[in-house]
Short mmCIF file of C-alpha atoms and ligand atoms in Angstrom, two decimals:
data_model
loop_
_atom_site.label_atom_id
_atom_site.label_comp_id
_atom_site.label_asym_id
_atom_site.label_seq_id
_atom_site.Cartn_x
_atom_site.Cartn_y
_atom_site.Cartn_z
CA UNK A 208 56.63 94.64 142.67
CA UNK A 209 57.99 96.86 139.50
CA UNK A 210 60.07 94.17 138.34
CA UNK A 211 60.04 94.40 134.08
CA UNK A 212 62.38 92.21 133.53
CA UNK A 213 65.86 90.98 133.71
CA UNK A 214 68.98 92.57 131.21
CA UNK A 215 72.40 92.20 130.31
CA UNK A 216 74.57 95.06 130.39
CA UNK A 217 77.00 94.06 127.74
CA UNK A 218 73.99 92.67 124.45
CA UNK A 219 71.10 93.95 125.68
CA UNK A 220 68.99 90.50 125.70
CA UNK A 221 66.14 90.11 128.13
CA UNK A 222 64.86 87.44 130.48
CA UNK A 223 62.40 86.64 132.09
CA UNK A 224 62.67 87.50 135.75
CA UNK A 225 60.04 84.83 137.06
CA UNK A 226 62.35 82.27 136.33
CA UNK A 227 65.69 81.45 137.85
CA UNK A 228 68.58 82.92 135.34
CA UNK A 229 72.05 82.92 136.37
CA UNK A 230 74.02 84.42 133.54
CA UNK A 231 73.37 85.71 130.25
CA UNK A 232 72.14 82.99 127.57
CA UNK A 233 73.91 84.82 124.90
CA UNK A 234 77.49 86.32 126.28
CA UNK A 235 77.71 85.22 129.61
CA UNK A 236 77.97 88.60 130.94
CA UNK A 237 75.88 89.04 134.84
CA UNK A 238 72.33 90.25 134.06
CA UNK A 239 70.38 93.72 135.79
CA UNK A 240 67.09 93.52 137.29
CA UNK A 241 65.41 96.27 135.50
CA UNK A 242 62.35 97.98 137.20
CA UNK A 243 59.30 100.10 135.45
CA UNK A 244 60.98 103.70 136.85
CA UNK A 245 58.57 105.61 135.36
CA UNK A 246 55.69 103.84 137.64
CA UNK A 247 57.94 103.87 140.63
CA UNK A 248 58.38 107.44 139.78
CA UNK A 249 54.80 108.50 139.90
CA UNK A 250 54.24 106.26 143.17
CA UNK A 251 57.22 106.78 145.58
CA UNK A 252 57.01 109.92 147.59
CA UNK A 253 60.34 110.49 150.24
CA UNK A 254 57.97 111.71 153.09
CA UNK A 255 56.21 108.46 153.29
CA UNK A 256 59.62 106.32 154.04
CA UNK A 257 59.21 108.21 157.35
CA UNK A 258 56.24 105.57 158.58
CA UNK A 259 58.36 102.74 157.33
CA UNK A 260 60.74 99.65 158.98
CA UNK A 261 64.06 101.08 159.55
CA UNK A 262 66.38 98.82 157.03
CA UNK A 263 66.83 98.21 153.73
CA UNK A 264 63.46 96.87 153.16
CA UNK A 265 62.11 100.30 153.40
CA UNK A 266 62.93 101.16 150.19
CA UNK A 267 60.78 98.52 148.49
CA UNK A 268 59.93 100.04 145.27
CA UNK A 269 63.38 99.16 144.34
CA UNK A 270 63.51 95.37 145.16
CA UNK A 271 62.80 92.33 143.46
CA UNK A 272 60.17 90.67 146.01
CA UNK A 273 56.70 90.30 144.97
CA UNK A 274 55.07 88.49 147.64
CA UNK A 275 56.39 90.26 151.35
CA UNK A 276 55.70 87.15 153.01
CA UNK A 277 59.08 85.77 151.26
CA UNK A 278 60.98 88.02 152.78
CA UNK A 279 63.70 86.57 154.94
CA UNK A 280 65.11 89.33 157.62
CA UNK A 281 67.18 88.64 160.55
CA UNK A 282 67.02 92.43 161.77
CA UNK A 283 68.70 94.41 159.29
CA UNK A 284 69.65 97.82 160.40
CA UNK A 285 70.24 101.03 158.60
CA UNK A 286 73.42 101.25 159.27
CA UNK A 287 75.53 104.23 160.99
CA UNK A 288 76.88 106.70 159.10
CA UNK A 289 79.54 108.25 161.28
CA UNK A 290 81.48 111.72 160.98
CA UNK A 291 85.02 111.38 161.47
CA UNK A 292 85.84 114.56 163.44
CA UNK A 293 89.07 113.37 165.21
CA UNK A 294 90.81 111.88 162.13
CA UNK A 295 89.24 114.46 159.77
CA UNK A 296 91.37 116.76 161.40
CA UNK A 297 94.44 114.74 161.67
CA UNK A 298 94.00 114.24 158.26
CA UNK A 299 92.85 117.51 156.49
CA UNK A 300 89.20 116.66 155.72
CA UNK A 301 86.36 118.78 157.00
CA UNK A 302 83.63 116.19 156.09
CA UNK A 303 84.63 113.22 156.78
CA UNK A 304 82.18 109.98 157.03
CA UNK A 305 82.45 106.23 157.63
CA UNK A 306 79.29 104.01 156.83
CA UNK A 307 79.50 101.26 159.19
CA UNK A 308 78.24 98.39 157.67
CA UNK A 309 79.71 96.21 160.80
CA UNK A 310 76.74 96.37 162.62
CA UNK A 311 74.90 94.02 159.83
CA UNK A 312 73.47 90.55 161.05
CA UNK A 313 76.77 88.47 160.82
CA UNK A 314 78.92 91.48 160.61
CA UNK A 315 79.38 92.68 157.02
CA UNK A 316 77.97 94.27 154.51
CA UNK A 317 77.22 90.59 152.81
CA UNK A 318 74.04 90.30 154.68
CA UNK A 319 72.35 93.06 152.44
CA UNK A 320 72.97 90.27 149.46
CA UNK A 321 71.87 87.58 151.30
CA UNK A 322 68.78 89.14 152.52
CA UNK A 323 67.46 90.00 149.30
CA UNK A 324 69.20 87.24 147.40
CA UNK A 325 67.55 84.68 150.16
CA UNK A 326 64.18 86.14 149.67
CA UNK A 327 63.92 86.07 146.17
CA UNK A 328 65.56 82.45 145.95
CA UNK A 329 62.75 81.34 148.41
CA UNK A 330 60.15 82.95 145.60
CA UNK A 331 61.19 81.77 143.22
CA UNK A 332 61.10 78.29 145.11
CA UNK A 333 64.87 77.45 144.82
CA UNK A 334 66.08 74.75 147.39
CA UNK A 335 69.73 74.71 147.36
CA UNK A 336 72.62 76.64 146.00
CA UNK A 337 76.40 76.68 145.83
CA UNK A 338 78.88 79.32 146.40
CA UNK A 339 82.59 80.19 146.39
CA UNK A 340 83.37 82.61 149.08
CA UNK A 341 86.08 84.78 150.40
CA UNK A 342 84.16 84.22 154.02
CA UNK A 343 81.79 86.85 154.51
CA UNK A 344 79.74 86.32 151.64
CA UNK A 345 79.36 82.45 152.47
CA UNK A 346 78.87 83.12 156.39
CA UNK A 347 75.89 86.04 155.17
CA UNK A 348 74.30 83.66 152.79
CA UNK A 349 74.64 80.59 155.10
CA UNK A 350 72.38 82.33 158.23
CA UNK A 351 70.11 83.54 155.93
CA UNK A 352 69.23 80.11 154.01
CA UNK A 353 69.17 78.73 157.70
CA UNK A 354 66.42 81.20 158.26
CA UNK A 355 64.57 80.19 154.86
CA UNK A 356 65.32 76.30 154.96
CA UNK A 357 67.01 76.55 151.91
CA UNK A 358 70.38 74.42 151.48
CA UNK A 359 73.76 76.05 151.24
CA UNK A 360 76.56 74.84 149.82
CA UNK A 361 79.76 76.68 150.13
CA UNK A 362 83.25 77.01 149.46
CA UNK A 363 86.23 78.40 150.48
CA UNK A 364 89.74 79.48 150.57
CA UNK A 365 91.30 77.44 153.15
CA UNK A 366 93.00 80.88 154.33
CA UNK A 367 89.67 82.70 154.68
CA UNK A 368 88.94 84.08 158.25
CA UNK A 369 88.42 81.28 160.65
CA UNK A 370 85.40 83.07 161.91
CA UNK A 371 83.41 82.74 158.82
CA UNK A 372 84.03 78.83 158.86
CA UNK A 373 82.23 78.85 162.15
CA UNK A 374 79.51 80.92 161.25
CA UNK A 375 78.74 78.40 158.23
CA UNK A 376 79.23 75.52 160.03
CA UNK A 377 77.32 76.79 162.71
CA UNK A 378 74.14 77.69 160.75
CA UNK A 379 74.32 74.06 158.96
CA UNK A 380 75.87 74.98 155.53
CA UNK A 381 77.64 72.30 153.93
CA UNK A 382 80.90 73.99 154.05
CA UNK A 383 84.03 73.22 151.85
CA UNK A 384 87.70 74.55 151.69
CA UNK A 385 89.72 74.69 148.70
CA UNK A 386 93.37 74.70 148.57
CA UNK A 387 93.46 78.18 146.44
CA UNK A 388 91.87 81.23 145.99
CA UNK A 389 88.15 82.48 145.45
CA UNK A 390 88.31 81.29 141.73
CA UNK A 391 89.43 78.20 142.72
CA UNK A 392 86.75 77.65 144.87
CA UNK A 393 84.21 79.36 141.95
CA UNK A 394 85.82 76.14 139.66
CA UNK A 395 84.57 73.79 142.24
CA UNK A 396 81.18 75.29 142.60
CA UNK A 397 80.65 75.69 138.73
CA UNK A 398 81.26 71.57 138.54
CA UNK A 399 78.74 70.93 141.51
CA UNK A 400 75.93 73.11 140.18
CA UNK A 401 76.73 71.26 136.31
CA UNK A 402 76.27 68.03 138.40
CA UNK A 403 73.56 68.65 140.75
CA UNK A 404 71.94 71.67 139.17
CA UNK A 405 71.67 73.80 141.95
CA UNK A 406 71.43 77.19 141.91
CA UNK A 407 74.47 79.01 141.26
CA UNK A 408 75.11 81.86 144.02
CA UNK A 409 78.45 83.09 142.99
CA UNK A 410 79.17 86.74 142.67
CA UNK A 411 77.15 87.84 140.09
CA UNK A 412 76.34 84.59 138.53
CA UNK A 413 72.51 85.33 140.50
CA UNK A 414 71.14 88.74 139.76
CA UNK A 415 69.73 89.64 143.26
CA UNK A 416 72.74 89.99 145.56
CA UNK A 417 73.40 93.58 144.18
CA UNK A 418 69.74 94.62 144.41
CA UNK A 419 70.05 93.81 148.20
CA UNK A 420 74.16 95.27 147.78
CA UNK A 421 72.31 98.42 146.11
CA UNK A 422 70.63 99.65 149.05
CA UNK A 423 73.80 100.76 151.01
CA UNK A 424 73.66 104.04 148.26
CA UNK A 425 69.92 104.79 149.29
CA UNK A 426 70.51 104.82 152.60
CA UNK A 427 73.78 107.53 151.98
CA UNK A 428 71.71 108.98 150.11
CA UNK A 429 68.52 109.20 152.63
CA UNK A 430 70.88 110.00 155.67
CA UNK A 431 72.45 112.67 153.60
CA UNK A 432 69.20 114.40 153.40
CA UNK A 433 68.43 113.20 150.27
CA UNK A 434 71.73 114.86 148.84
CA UNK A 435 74.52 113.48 147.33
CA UNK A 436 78.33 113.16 148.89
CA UNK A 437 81.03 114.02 146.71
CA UNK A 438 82.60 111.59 146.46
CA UNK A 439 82.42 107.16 148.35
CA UNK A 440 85.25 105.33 148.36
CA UNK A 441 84.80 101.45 148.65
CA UNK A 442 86.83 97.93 149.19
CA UNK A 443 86.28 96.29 145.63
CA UNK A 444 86.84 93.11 145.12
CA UNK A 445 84.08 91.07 143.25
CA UNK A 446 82.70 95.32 142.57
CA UNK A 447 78.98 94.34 143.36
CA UNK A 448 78.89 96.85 146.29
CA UNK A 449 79.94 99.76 144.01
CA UNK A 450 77.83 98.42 141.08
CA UNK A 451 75.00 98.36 143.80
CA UNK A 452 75.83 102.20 144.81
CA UNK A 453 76.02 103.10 141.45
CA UNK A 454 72.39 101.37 140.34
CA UNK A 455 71.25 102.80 143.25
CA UNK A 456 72.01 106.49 142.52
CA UNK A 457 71.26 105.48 138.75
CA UNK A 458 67.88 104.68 139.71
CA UNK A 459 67.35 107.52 141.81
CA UNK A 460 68.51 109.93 139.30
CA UNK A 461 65.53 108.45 136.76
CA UNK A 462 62.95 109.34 139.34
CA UNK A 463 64.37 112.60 140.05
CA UNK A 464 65.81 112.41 143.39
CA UNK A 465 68.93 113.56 142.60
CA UNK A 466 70.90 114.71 139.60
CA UNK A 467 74.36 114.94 139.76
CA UNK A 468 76.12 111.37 140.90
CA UNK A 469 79.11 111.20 143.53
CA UNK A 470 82.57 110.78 142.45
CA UNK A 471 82.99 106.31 143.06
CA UNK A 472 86.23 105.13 144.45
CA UNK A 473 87.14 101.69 143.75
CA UNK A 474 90.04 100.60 146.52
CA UNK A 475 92.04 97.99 145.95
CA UNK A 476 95.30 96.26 147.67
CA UNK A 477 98.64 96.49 146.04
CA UNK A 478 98.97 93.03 145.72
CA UNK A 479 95.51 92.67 144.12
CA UNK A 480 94.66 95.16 142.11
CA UNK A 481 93.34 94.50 138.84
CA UNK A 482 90.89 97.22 138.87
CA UNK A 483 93.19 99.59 139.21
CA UNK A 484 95.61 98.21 136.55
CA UNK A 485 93.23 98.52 134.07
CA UNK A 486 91.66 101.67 135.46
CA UNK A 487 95.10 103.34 134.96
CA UNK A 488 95.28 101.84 131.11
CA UNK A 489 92.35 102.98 130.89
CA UNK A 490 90.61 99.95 129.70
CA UNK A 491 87.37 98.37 129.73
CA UNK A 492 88.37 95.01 131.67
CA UNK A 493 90.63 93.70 133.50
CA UNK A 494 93.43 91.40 133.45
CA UNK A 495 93.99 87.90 135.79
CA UNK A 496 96.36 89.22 138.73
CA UNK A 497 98.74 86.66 139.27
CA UNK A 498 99.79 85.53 143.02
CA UNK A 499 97.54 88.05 145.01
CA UNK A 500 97.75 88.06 148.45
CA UNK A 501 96.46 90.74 151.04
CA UNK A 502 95.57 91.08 155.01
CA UNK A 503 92.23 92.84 153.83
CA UNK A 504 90.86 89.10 152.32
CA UNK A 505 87.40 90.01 151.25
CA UNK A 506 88.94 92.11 148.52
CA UNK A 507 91.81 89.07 147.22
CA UNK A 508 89.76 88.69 143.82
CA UNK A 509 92.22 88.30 141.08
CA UNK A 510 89.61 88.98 138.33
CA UNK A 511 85.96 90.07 138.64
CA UNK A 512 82.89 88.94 136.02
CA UNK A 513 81.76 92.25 136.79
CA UNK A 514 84.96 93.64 136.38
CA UNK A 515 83.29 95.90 133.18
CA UNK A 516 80.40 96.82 135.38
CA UNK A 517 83.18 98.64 137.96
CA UNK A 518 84.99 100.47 135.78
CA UNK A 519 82.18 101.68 133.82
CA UNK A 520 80.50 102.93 137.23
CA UNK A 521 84.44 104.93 137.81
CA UNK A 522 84.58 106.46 134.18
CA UNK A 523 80.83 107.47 134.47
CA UNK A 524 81.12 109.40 137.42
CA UNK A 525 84.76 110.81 136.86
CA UNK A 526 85.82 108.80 139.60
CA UNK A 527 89.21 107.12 140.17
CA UNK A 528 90.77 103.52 141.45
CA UNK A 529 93.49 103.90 143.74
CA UNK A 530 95.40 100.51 145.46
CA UNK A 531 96.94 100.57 148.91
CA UNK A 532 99.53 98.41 150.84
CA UNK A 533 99.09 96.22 153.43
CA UNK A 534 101.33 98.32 155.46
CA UNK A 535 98.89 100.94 155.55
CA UNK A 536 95.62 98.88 155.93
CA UNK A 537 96.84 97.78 159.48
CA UNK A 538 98.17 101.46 159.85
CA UNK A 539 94.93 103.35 159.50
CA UNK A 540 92.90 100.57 160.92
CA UNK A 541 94.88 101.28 164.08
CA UNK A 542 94.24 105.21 163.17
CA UNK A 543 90.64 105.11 162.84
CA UNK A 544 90.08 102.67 166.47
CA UNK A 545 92.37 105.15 168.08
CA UNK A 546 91.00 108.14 167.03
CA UNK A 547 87.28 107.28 166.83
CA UNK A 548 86.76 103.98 169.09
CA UNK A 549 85.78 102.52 165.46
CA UNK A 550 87.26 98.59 165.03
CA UNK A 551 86.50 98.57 161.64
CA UNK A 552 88.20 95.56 159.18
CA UNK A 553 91.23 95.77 156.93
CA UNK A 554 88.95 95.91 153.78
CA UNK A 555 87.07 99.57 155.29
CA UNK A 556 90.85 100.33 156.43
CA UNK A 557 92.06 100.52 152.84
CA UNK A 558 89.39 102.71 152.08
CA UNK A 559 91.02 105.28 154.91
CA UNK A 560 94.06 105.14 153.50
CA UNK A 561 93.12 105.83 149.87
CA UNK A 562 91.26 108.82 150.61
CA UNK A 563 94.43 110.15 152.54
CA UNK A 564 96.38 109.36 149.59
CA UNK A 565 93.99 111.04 146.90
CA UNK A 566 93.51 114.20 149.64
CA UNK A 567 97.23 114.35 149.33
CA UNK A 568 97.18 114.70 145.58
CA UNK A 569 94.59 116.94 145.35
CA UNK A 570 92.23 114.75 143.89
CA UNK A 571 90.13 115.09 147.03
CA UNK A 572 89.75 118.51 148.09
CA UNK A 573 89.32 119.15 151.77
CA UNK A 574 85.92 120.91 152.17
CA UNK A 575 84.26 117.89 150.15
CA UNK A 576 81.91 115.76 151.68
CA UNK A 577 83.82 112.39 152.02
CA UNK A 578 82.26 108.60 152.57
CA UNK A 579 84.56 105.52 153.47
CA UNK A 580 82.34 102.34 153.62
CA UNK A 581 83.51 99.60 156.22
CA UNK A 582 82.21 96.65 154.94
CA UNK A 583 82.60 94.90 158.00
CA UNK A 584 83.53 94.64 162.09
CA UNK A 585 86.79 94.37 163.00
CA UNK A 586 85.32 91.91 165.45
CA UNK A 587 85.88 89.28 162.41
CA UNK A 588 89.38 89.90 161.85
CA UNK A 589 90.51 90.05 165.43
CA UNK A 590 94.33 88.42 164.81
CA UNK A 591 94.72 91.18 162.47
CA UNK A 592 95.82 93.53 165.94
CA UNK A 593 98.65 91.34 167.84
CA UNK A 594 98.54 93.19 171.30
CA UNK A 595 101.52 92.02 174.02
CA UNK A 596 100.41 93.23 177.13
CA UNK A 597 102.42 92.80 180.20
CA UNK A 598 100.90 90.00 182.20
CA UNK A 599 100.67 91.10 186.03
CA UNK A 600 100.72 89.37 189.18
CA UNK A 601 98.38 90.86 192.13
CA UNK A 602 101.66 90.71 194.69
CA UNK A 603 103.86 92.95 191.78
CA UNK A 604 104.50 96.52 191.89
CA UNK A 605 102.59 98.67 189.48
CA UNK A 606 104.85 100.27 186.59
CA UNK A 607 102.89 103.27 185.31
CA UNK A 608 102.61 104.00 182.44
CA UNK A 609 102.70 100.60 181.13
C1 PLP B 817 83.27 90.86 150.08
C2 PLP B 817 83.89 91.94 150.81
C3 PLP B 817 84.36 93.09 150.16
C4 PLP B 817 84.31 93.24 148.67
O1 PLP B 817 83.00 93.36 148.23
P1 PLP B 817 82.62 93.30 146.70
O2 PLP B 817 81.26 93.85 146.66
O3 PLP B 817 82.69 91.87 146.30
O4 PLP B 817 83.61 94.11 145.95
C5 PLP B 817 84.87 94.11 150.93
N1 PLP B 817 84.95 94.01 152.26
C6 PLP B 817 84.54 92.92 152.94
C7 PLP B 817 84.66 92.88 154.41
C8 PLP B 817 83.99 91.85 152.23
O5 PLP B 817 83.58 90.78 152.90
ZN1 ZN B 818 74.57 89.28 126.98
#
């Protein structure tokens, strides 16, 4: 492993990563793992990935697990990375791409967290956690402690997807619902890890989820040949998926794999959009957004801890933040299951529609090479499509068309 250490982004102090840390000792700011580049840079050669497992655990170098025995996999997959042909024509866009991170174990792209955030809980011997949720995150880490025998303890908004209830319940997680939002449910879990001193798997508040979050930009990266895209556009809500993307291409930049980074995209929803707000004040953080409320749910954060992390991964590459109504999440979600046979979720739907809307402006031009993560299967969010077909009986006459 070529683990140094662990760091905080925002002082700079340094812990020890063969211990469990949540947050910072000294500001409370998430910490980085930080890995000896220069070592992994005389070691890793692209040509021998080619003999390796097909998911994210190929790209080892660049994860936190010492002992490979700890690792806990239920089948991850390197996951699809589609060209839109159909609706990059309807929509202007030569090079068009969707990442499908639907076909994860458990359906999202919260299984790439889990899986390394599971492993390196079981090495470092931890035997329960708790965790607020927006659904997906809880359901991921939930079937992955089930795997490891590790406790989980989470909590949710009682609006979450029903689904993801199931899916905890189902793999033995002892599952909570809170009356409020993913904060709410992050106040709840900060009182039961005080009292019982478990670990603390909140967004962030464990440094491992975006090390296993990270590995969505090698794989773009590796299926684009080892070239960059111009520019990803992604469904932020707690940001550790674009803060993974961006380590990621950070890291590969240091060893020389690259050199120029992709333009990062953070989507929001209009009525949740803190990221945005503050990207367009051009600020460092962002604010609390009052009453937010959204059909894409995995994105309904109000305010991020890595909030700072997100916007410094937008400035740095020159990218942009762009919000999107709900109106047009269900609109291109139909779009893109029309036009490609994809049944993506609302959260990868918003990502659709903003790069329609920055095409449109110009801030996208059409020959450049274009990447929309869906962070999950529409499978999940089923009721978000209300179909009324006409119910037939075998004795009627047949109306065509429908
Ligand atoms: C959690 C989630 C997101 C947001 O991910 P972050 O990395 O927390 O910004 C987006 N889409 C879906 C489907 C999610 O479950
Ligand atoms: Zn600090």
């Amino acid at each position: 492993m070529y683990v140094t250490h662990l760091e905080c982004p925002k002082c700079g102090t340094v812990f020890d990563h063969r211990k469990v840390v949540q947050l910072c000792q000294n500001c409370a700011a998430p910490l980085l793992v930080r890995y000896d580049l220069k070592k992994i840079k005389n070691k890793f050669r692209k040509k021998r990935l080619k003999h390796r497992i097909y998911n994210l655990w190929r790209y080892k170098e660049f994860l936190p697990i010492k002992n490979e025995k700890n690792i806990v996999s239920l089948g991850e997959v390197i996951t699809p990375l589609l060209k839109l042909k159909n609706l990059g024509k309807t929509l202007g866009f030569k090079h068009l791409y969707l990442k499908d991170e639907g076909l994860n174990p458990g359906g999202s792209f919260k299984s790439r967290g889990a899986a390394v955030g599971i492993s390196r809980a079981k090495e470092l011997n931890v035997k329960s956690f708790a965790m607020p949720t927006n659904g997906n995150a809880g359901a991921a880490w939930a079937i992955y402690a089930a795997k490891a025998g590790i406790e989980a303890n989470i909590v949710m908004p009682k609006d979450a997807p029903l689904i993801t209830r199931s899916e905890c319940a189902g793999a033995g997680a002892k599952l909570y619902l809170v009356n409020g939002l993913i904060n709410d449910a992050g106040k709840i879990v900060a009182k039961a890890v005080r009292q019982y001193g478990m670990m603390d798997a909140s967004t962030l508040k464990e440094p491992y989820r975006i090390e296993g979050k990270k590995t969505m930009g090698f794989e773009i990266v590796e299926q684009f040949g080892w070239k960059i895209p111009d520019v990803i556009l992604y469904p932020t809500g707690g940001g550790v998926g674009l803060i993974g993307i961006y380590k990621a291409l950070l890291e590969l930049r240091e060893i020389g794999i690259i050199d120029v980074l992709p333009r990062l995209v953070a989507v929001q929803a209009q009525n949740c959009a803190p990221i945005v707000k503050a990207y367009e004040n051009g600020q460092k953080e962002s604010v609390f957004w009052e009453n937010a409320k959204t059909v894409a749910f995995g994105i309904t954060v109000p305010k991020a801890l890595g909030d700072f992390l997100v916007l410094d991964a937008i400035y740095k590459t020159d990218g942009t933040a762009v919000s999107v109504s709900d109106e047009d999440i269900l609109k291109y979600k139909l779009l893109l299951a029309g036009s490609e046979g994809l049944f993506i979720c609302p959260e990868g739907a918003a990502t659709a529609a903003a790069a329609h809307k920055l095409l449109e402006k110009g801030w996208i031009k059409p020959k450049e090479k274009v990447v929309l993560l869906n962070t999950g299967s529409g499978l999940k969010y089923f009721d978000t499509i209300k179909p009324n077909p006409p119910i037939l009986d075998i004795n009627d006459e047949i109306v065509y068309p429908l």
